[in-house]
Amino acid sequence: MPVLNYPLNILLLSTPVGPLGSGLGGGVELTIHNIAKALSQRGHGIKIVAPAGSICASFPLVEIAGELQTTAQSEGRDALITLPPDPVLANMWDYAHQVQDEYDLLLNFAYDWLPFYLTPFFRCPIAHLVSMGSLTEAMDRIIGQVALQFPNTVAVHTQAQAETFPFSERCRPIGNGLDLSLYQFCPEPADYLGWVGRIAPEKGLEDAVAAAQKTGMQLKIWGILQDAPYWHDICDQFPNAPVSYEGFLPTHQLQQELGKCRALIMTPRWVEAFGNVAMEAIACGVPVIAYRRGGPTEIIIDGKTGWLVEPDSVDGLVQAIARLDQIDRHACRQQAEADYSLAAMGDRLEQWFAEIAGARSQRGKGVNEWMGGRVME
């Protein structure tokens, strides 16, 4: 198995749908920060490229001006490839093209057509971390082409996410990780539930609200208010539900509030690629009740660190809430420490990068011409 034996200089290219710190990028924002931290702790050089207005105090940051990209979640299978007049996505990748010779590897976090299309035109190798499952025919086609032409360069978070693509066998699941020192274990919760995420239809918030109404247990909601009409429809549909919108909080504040919850409720209508908030919850000792769909099914140990229920079943959520006393909060924290530390994620990332180098060598380019000879068998 190939291993890295020298530190790399890596350029991370963020999502173009919003500045880092805004919450518009959803879980990708947390993923970028944690990957940067995991790699820098191992001596790799890290710089991040992100839309103007981004906040990232821990790492060198290049802010790029331009119009934000539309998110892909609700565009439909036949959505066309689009760019605004002054696209921040194109501007970010133009910058990357100019500076590519300063780096050993570019790491792409954008779930968008353009970075995949540009891959063959770069001298520097590009690793793509795909943050969502199959959403459009155009994206499936271009990701599949890159995965075939550049073996091992396409990674996903979970096998469930990979299986949404017709080329699932070419996707490398690498999970995710956290700086667990930032997440405080809370052994004695308060008497309320939590829900965290972008407030948008694909997240299924109305089911969590319906469950709160049926149980009479308070539900606190955190996240960016991405779709205001959707939120107002929920409020109109459940006017007497014991819910409160607590706004969008940065990680250090969110974990303090999340840790007090009796459980985190996850109600996605779509296949979540991973579910960072499930990982964050168990790190605080909070059990997770989630639909048996997508990434959370590979995070939650049913009956031990939470409950997996039939997708779209409010009654299933209610029944799981009634069984929360069966979950040991210490077991939740222990699972996070075993599977989702920065060290564990760093191991997976370095193995991925080394295998990219190995695949590139087999295509006819010597390893010493790529990554500066920094990979060995």
Short mmCIF file of C-alpha atoms in Angstrom, two decimals:
data_model
loop_
_atom_site.label_atom_id
_atom_site.label_comp_id
_atom_site.label_asym_id
_atom_site.label_seq_id
_atom_site.Cartn_x
_atom_site.Cartn_y
_atom_site.Cartn_z
CA MET A 1 0.00 0.00 0.00
CA PRO A 2 1.48 3.39 -0.98
CA VAL A 3 2.22 5.83 1.84
CA LEU A 4 3.19 9.47 1.99
CA ASN A 5 6.70 10.05 3.28
CA TYR A 6 6.96 13.85 2.87
CA PRO A 7 4.58 16.70 3.65
CA LEU A 8 2.59 18.10 0.73
CA ASN A 9 1.66 21.63 -0.20
CA ILE A 10 -2.11 21.50 -0.72
CA LEU A 11 -4.56 24.12 -2.01
CA LEU A 12 -8.14 23.64 -0.79
CA LEU A 13 -10.84 25.12 -3.05
CA SER A 14 -14.04 25.79 -1.17
CA THR A 15 -17.69 25.59 -2.18
CA PRO A 16 -18.82 28.55 -4.34
CA VAL A 17 -22.36 28.72 -2.88
CA GLY A 18 -21.38 30.95 0.04
CA PRO A 19 -18.49 32.40 2.06
CA LEU A 20 -16.94 30.23 4.74
CA GLY A 21 -18.61 31.05 8.05
CA SER A 22 -21.91 32.08 6.48
CA GLY A 23 -23.63 28.70 6.87
CA LEU A 24 -24.71 28.74 3.22
CA GLY A 25 -22.27 25.95 2.46
CA GLY A 26 -23.86 23.63 5.01
CA GLY A 27 -21.68 20.79 6.27
CA VAL A 28 -19.03 21.46 3.63
CA GLU A 29 -17.84 24.46 5.65
CA LEU A 30 -17.14 22.32 8.71
CA THR A 31 -15.57 19.60 6.56
CA ILE A 32 -13.12 22.04 4.97
CA HIS A 33 -12.02 23.39 8.34
CA ASN A 34 -11.56 19.94 9.87
CA ILE A 35 -9.69 18.54 6.88
CA ALA A 36 -7.40 21.57 6.89
CA LYS A 37 -6.74 21.04 10.59
CA ALA A 38 -6.14 17.28 10.23
CA LEU A 39 -3.66 17.80 7.39
CA SER A 40 -1.83 20.74 8.97
CA GLN A 41 -1.32 18.72 12.18
CA ARG A 42 0.60 16.23 10.04
CA GLY A 43 2.87 18.91 8.63
CA HIS A 44 1.19 19.48 5.29
CA GLY A 45 1.10 23.04 3.98
CA ILE A 46 -2.48 24.31 3.67
CA LYS A 47 -4.04 27.31 1.95
CA ILE A 48 -7.77 27.80 1.37
CA VAL A 49 -9.44 29.56 -1.57
CA ALA A 50 -13.00 30.71 -0.86
CA PRO A 51 -15.56 33.37 -1.86
CA ALA A 52 -15.01 36.92 -0.64
CA GLY A 53 -16.31 37.52 2.87
CA SER A 54 -15.13 34.15 4.15
CA ILE A 55 -13.93 33.83 7.74
CA CYS A 56 -11.17 31.38 8.61
CA ALA A 57 -8.75 32.56 11.26
CA SER A 58 -6.79 29.31 11.50
CA PHE A 59 -5.35 29.00 7.98
CA PRO A 60 -4.07 31.21 5.15
CA LEU A 61 -7.10 32.29 3.15
CA VAL A 62 -7.40 33.70 -0.37
CA GLU A 63 -10.73 35.49 -0.86
CA ILE A 64 -12.05 35.59 -4.41
CA ALA A 65 -14.69 38.07 -5.58
CA GLY A 66 -17.59 37.15 -7.81
CA GLU A 67 -21.21 36.07 -7.83
CA LEU A 68 -22.12 33.01 -5.80
CA GLN A 69 -23.20 29.79 -7.44
CA THR A 70 -26.73 28.40 -7.12
CA THR A 71 -26.99 25.29 -4.98
CA ALA A 72 -27.73 22.05 -6.81
CA GLN A 73 -30.16 20.46 -4.36
CA SER A 74 -33.46 21.59 -5.90
CA GLU A 75 -32.64 22.03 -9.59
CA GLY A 76 -33.97 18.68 -10.86
CA ARG A 77 -32.37 15.79 -12.74
CA ASP A 78 -32.27 17.63 -16.08
CA ALA A 79 -30.82 20.90 -14.76
CA LEU A 80 -28.58 22.76 -17.16
CA ILE A 81 -25.00 23.80 -16.43
CA THR A 82 -25.06 27.48 -15.50
CA LEU A 83 -22.73 30.26 -14.39
CA PRO A 84 -23.66 33.83 -13.39
CA PRO A 85 -22.09 36.77 -15.29
CA ASP A 86 -19.12 37.15 -12.92
CA PRO A 87 -18.90 33.67 -11.37
CA VAL A 88 -16.88 33.25 -8.19
CA LEU A 89 -16.48 29.58 -9.11
CA ALA A 90 -14.69 30.38 -12.37
CA ASN A 91 -12.64 33.09 -10.67
CA MET A 92 -11.52 30.66 -7.95
CA TRP A 93 -10.39 28.10 -10.50
CA ASP A 94 -8.69 30.74 -12.63
CA TYR A 95 -6.65 31.62 -9.54
CA ALA A 96 -5.89 27.94 -8.96
CA HIS A 97 -4.70 27.59 -12.56
CA GLN A 98 -2.32 30.52 -12.12
CA VAL A 99 -0.73 29.18 -8.91
CA GLN A 100 -0.94 25.42 -9.52
CA ASP A 101 2.82 24.98 -9.85
CA GLU A 102 3.23 26.10 -6.23
CA TYR A 103 1.24 23.07 -5.00
CA ASP A 104 1.52 19.30 -4.96
CA LEU A 105 -2.23 18.77 -4.92
CA LEU A 106 -5.48 20.70 -5.36
CA LEU A 107 -8.44 19.52 -3.26
CA ASN A 108 -11.84 20.44 -4.67
CA PHE A 109 -14.93 20.77 -2.45
CA ALA A 110 -17.31 22.24 -5.05
CA TYR A 111 -20.21 20.07 -6.12
CA ASP A 112 -20.28 21.72 -9.51
CA TRP A 113 -19.57 20.82 -13.12
CA LEU A 114 -16.72 23.25 -13.82
CA PRO A 115 -13.92 21.87 -11.58
CA PHE A 116 -14.46 18.36 -12.94
CA TYR A 117 -14.46 19.59 -16.52
CA LEU A 118 -11.22 21.53 -15.92
CA THR A 119 -9.36 18.58 -14.36
CA PRO A 120 -7.60 17.36 -17.54
CA PHE A 121 -6.37 20.88 -18.27
CA PHE A 122 -4.35 21.20 -15.04
CA ARG A 123 -0.77 20.07 -14.58
CA CYS A 124 -1.24 19.73 -10.85
CA PRO A 125 -3.37 16.73 -9.84
CA ILE A 126 -6.84 17.44 -8.48
CA ALA A 127 -8.58 15.40 -5.80
CA HIS A 128 -12.35 15.81 -5.65
CA LEU A 129 -14.33 15.33 -2.43
CA VAL A 130 -17.94 15.01 -3.57
CA SER A 131 -20.25 16.40 -0.89
CA MET A 132 -23.64 15.19 -2.18
CA GLY A 133 -25.19 12.19 -3.84
CA SER A 134 -26.49 12.01 -7.39
CA LEU A 135 -28.61 15.08 -8.17
CA THR A 136 -28.37 15.84 -11.89
CA GLU A 137 -27.56 13.94 -15.07
CA ALA A 138 -24.91 16.51 -16.02
CA MET A 139 -23.06 16.10 -12.72
CA ASP A 140 -23.25 12.32 -12.83
CA ARG A 141 -21.75 12.32 -16.30
CA ILE A 142 -18.81 14.63 -15.60
CA ILE A 143 -17.94 13.08 -12.21
CA GLY A 144 -18.05 9.64 -13.81
CA GLN A 145 -15.75 10.75 -16.62
CA VAL A 146 -13.17 12.10 -14.16
CA ALA A 147 -13.42 8.99 -11.99
CA LEU A 148 -12.69 6.83 -15.05
CA GLN A 149 -9.93 8.98 -16.57
CA PHE A 150 -8.21 9.77 -13.24
CA PRO A 151 -8.59 6.69 -10.98
CA ASN A 152 -8.87 7.21 -7.22
CA THR A 153 -9.29 10.99 -7.51
CA VAL A 154 -13.01 11.02 -6.60
CA ALA A 155 -13.90 10.51 -2.93
CA VAL A 156 -17.22 10.51 -1.13
CA HIS A 157 -18.14 10.43 2.54
CA THR A 158 -20.12 7.18 2.74
CA GLN A 159 -20.92 4.06 0.77
CA ALA A 160 -24.61 5.04 0.84
CA GLN A 161 -23.69 8.26 -0.96
CA ALA A 162 -21.53 6.39 -3.48
CA GLU A 163 -24.37 4.03 -4.33
CA THR A 164 -26.49 6.91 -5.64
CA PHE A 165 -24.07 7.14 -8.58
CA PRO A 166 -23.91 4.66 -11.50
CA PHE A 167 -20.11 4.54 -11.04
CA SER A 168 -20.17 3.82 -7.30
CA GLU A 169 -17.26 1.36 -7.53
CA ARG A 170 -14.97 4.22 -8.61
CA CYS A 171 -15.81 6.36 -5.56
CA ARG A 172 -13.65 6.16 -2.45
CA PRO A 173 -15.55 6.54 0.87
CA ILE A 174 -13.39 8.45 3.38
CA GLY A 175 -15.86 9.37 6.13
CA ASN A 176 -15.18 12.54 8.08
CA GLY A 177 -13.70 13.73 11.36
CA LEU A 178 -13.78 16.34 14.12
CA ASP A 179 -11.47 18.11 16.51
CA LEU A 180 -12.99 16.31 19.47
CA SER A 181 -11.34 18.69 21.93
CA LEU A 182 -13.93 21.27 20.85
CA TYR A 183 -16.88 19.07 21.76
CA GLN A 184 -17.73 18.77 25.45
CA PHE A 185 -19.40 15.62 26.72
CA CYS A 186 -22.69 16.38 28.47
CA PRO A 187 -23.83 13.48 30.69
CA GLU A 188 -27.04 15.13 31.96
CA PRO A 189 -29.22 16.63 29.23
CA ALA A 190 -32.02 19.15 29.48
CA ASP A 191 -35.55 18.14 28.53
CA TYR A 192 -35.60 19.23 24.90
CA LEU A 193 -34.72 17.89 21.46
CA GLY A 194 -32.53 19.47 18.80
CA TRP A 195 -32.59 19.79 15.03
CA VAL A 196 -29.65 21.27 13.10
CA GLY A 197 -29.31 22.09 9.41
CA ARG A 198 -30.14 24.36 6.56
CA ILE A 199 -33.83 25.20 6.72
CA ALA A 200 -34.80 23.98 3.26
CA PRO A 201 -37.34 21.42 1.95
CA GLU A 202 -34.86 18.60 1.37
CA LYS A 203 -34.05 18.59 5.09
CA GLY A 204 -37.61 17.61 6.10
CA LEU A 205 -37.84 19.86 9.15
CA GLU A 206 -41.66 19.62 9.22
CA ASP A 207 -41.45 15.96 10.33
CA ALA A 208 -39.34 16.88 13.37
CA VAL A 209 -41.82 19.65 14.22
CA ALA A 210 -44.72 17.20 13.87
CA ALA A 211 -42.96 14.75 16.22
CA ALA A 212 -42.41 17.54 18.76
CA GLN A 213 -46.09 18.41 18.60
CA LYS A 214 -47.11 14.78 19.15
CA THR A 215 -44.76 14.24 22.10
CA GLY A 216 -45.11 17.69 23.63
CA MET A 217 -41.33 17.87 23.95
CA GLN A 218 -39.64 21.15 23.07
CA LEU A 219 -37.65 21.21 19.84
CA LYS A 220 -34.84 23.74 19.37
CA ILE A 221 -33.85 24.45 15.77
CA TRP A 222 -30.43 25.73 14.68
CA GLY A 223 -29.25 26.55 11.17
CA ILE A 224 -29.21 29.01 8.32
CA LEU A 225 -32.70 30.10 7.22
CA GLN A 226 -32.18 29.30 3.55
CA ASP A 227 -35.83 29.06 2.47
CA ALA A 228 -37.98 31.54 4.40
CA PRO A 229 -41.31 30.64 2.70
CA TYR A 230 -40.73 26.98 3.60
CA TRP A 231 -40.13 27.93 7.24
CA HIS A 232 -43.25 30.10 7.36
CA ASP A 233 -45.31 27.25 5.87
CA ILE A 234 -44.13 24.99 8.72
CA CYS A 235 -45.06 27.62 11.30
CA ASP A 236 -48.53 27.95 9.74
CA GLN A 237 -48.99 24.18 9.60
CA PHE A 238 -47.97 23.63 13.25
CA PRO A 239 -48.89 26.84 15.08
CA ASN A 240 -49.01 25.16 18.51
CA ALA A 241 -45.90 22.99 18.23
CA PRO A 242 -43.36 23.57 21.06
CA VAL A 243 -40.55 24.72 18.77
CA SER A 244 -38.14 27.64 18.75
CA TYR A 245 -35.78 28.84 16.05
CA GLU A 246 -32.42 29.58 17.67
CA GLY A 247 -30.57 30.92 14.60
CA PHE A 248 -27.27 29.92 13.06
CA LEU A 249 -24.42 29.40 15.51
CA PRO A 250 -20.68 28.87 14.93
CA THR A 251 -19.29 25.50 15.99
CA HIS A 252 -18.03 26.49 19.45
CA GLN A 253 -21.45 27.87 20.42
CA LEU A 254 -23.46 25.17 18.68
CA GLN A 255 -21.77 22.31 20.51
CA GLN A 256 -22.55 23.91 23.86
CA GLU A 257 -26.24 24.08 23.02
CA LEU A 258 -26.42 20.80 21.13
CA GLY A 259 -24.83 18.91 24.02
CA LYS A 260 -27.78 19.76 26.28
CA CYS A 261 -30.29 18.06 23.98
CA ARG A 262 -31.87 14.75 24.92
CA ALA A 263 -31.49 13.78 21.27
CA LEU A 264 -30.77 15.18 17.84
CA ILE A 265 -33.50 14.58 15.24
CA MET A 266 -32.48 14.12 11.59
CA THR A 267 -35.26 14.04 8.99
CA PRO A 268 -33.70 14.35 5.50
CA ARG A 269 -35.91 13.83 2.45
CA TRP A 270 -32.85 13.05 0.34
CA VAL A 271 -29.76 10.87 0.69
CA GLU A 272 -27.46 12.78 3.02
CA ALA A 273 -23.86 12.24 1.95
CA PHE A 274 -22.70 11.98 5.55
CA GLY A 275 -24.45 14.07 8.16
CA ASN A 276 -21.80 16.07 10.00
CA VAL A 277 -24.26 17.08 12.68
CA ALA A 278 -24.81 13.41 13.64
CA MET A 279 -21.08 13.11 14.21
CA GLU A 280 -21.08 16.36 16.22
CA ALA A 281 -24.00 15.19 18.33
CA ILE A 282 -22.48 11.87 19.38
CA ALA A 283 -19.23 13.70 20.17
CA CYS A 284 -21.24 15.58 22.82
CA GLY A 285 -22.87 12.36 24.02
CA VAL A 286 -26.17 13.15 22.33
CA PRO A 287 -28.10 10.21 20.79
CA VAL A 288 -29.30 10.67 17.22
CA ILE A 289 -32.74 9.73 15.91
CA ALA A 290 -32.59 9.65 12.12
CA TYR A 291 -34.36 8.24 9.12
CA ARG A 292 -32.78 5.04 7.82
CA ARG A 293 -31.56 6.84 4.70
CA GLY A 294 -28.12 7.89 3.45
CA GLY A 295 -25.03 8.72 5.45
CA PRO A 296 -26.51 8.69 8.97
CA THR A 297 -27.12 4.95 8.61
CA GLU A 298 -23.32 4.52 8.58
CA ILE A 299 -22.78 6.78 11.60
CA ILE A 300 -25.51 5.78 14.05
CA ILE A 301 -25.32 2.37 15.72
CA ASP A 302 -29.00 1.51 16.06
CA GLY A 303 -29.93 0.94 19.70
CA LYS A 304 -26.49 1.97 20.96
CA THR A 305 -25.81 5.57 19.84
CA GLY A 306 -29.32 6.37 18.63
CA TRP A 307 -32.25 4.99 16.68
CA LEU A 308 -32.78 4.54 12.93
CA VAL A 309 -36.44 4.73 11.90
CA GLU A 310 -38.45 4.17 8.75
CA PRO A 311 -37.90 7.09 6.34
CA ASP A 312 -40.59 9.79 6.44
CA SER A 313 -42.36 8.19 9.42
CA VAL A 314 -43.32 10.74 12.07
CA ASP A 315 -44.73 7.91 14.18
CA GLY A 316 -41.31 6.22 14.00
CA LEU A 317 -39.71 9.39 15.34
CA VAL A 318 -42.22 9.52 18.19
CA GLN A 319 -41.57 5.88 19.12
CA ALA A 320 -37.80 6.44 19.08
CA ILE A 321 -38.13 9.52 21.32
CA ALA A 322 -39.95 7.32 23.85
CA ARG A 323 -36.95 4.94 23.92
CA LEU A 324 -34.20 7.50 24.50
CA ASP A 325 -33.61 6.33 28.06
CA GLN A 326 -32.21 3.08 26.60
CA ILE A 327 -29.23 4.93 25.07
CA ASP A 328 -26.02 5.39 27.10
CA ARG A 329 -24.62 8.84 26.34
CA HIS A 330 -21.10 7.62 27.21
CA ALA A 331 -21.33 5.10 24.35
CA CYS A 332 -22.03 7.96 21.96
CA ARG A 333 -18.86 9.79 22.93
CA GLN A 334 -16.83 6.59 22.77
CA GLN A 335 -17.94 5.96 19.19
CA ALA A 336 -16.91 9.48 18.18
CA GLU A 337 -13.47 8.99 19.72
CA ALA A 338 -12.98 5.66 17.94
CA ASP A 339 -14.19 6.61 14.46
CA TYR A 340 -14.28 10.39 13.99
CA SER A 341 -11.11 11.92 15.41
CA LEU A 342 -8.85 14.15 13.32
CA ALA A 343 -6.15 11.49 13.56
CA ALA A 344 -8.43 8.83 12.06
CA MET A 345 -9.49 11.17 9.27
CA GLY A 346 -5.88 12.20 8.60
CA ASP A 347 -4.93 8.55 8.10
CA ARG A 348 -7.70 8.11 5.54
CA LEU A 349 -6.80 11.30 3.69
CA GLU A 350 -3.10 10.47 3.42
CA GLN A 351 -3.87 6.99 2.12
CA TRP A 352 -6.20 8.53 -0.47
CA PHE A 353 -3.57 11.01 -1.65
CA ALA A 354 -0.94 8.28 -1.88
CA GLU A 355 -3.23 6.11 -3.99
CA ILE A 356 -3.90 9.04 -6.32
CA ALA A 357 -0.16 9.21 -6.86
CA GLY A 358 0.03 5.48 -7.46
CA ALA A 359 -2.76 5.56 -10.03
CA ARG A 360 -1.17 8.49 -11.80
CA SER A 361 2.13 6.63 -11.98
CA GLN A 362 0.43 3.63 -13.56
CA ARG A 363 -1.03 5.91 -16.25
CA GLY A 364 2.51 6.57 -17.44
CA LYS A 365 3.69 9.55 -15.48
CA GLY A 366 6.55 8.79 -13.11
CA VAL A 367 5.92 9.36 -9.45
CA ASN A 368 8.98 11.59 -9.25
CA GLU A 369 7.30 13.94 -11.75
CA TRP A 370 4.29 14.26 -9.49
CA MET A 371 4.14 15.34 -5.86
CA GLY A 372 7.87 16.01 -6.15
CA GLY A 373 8.69 12.35 -5.60
CA ARG A 374 6.92 12.46 -2.24
CA VAL A 375 5.26 9.07 -2.48
CA MET A 376 6.83 5.69 -2.10
CA GLU A 377 5.61 2.10 -2.05
#
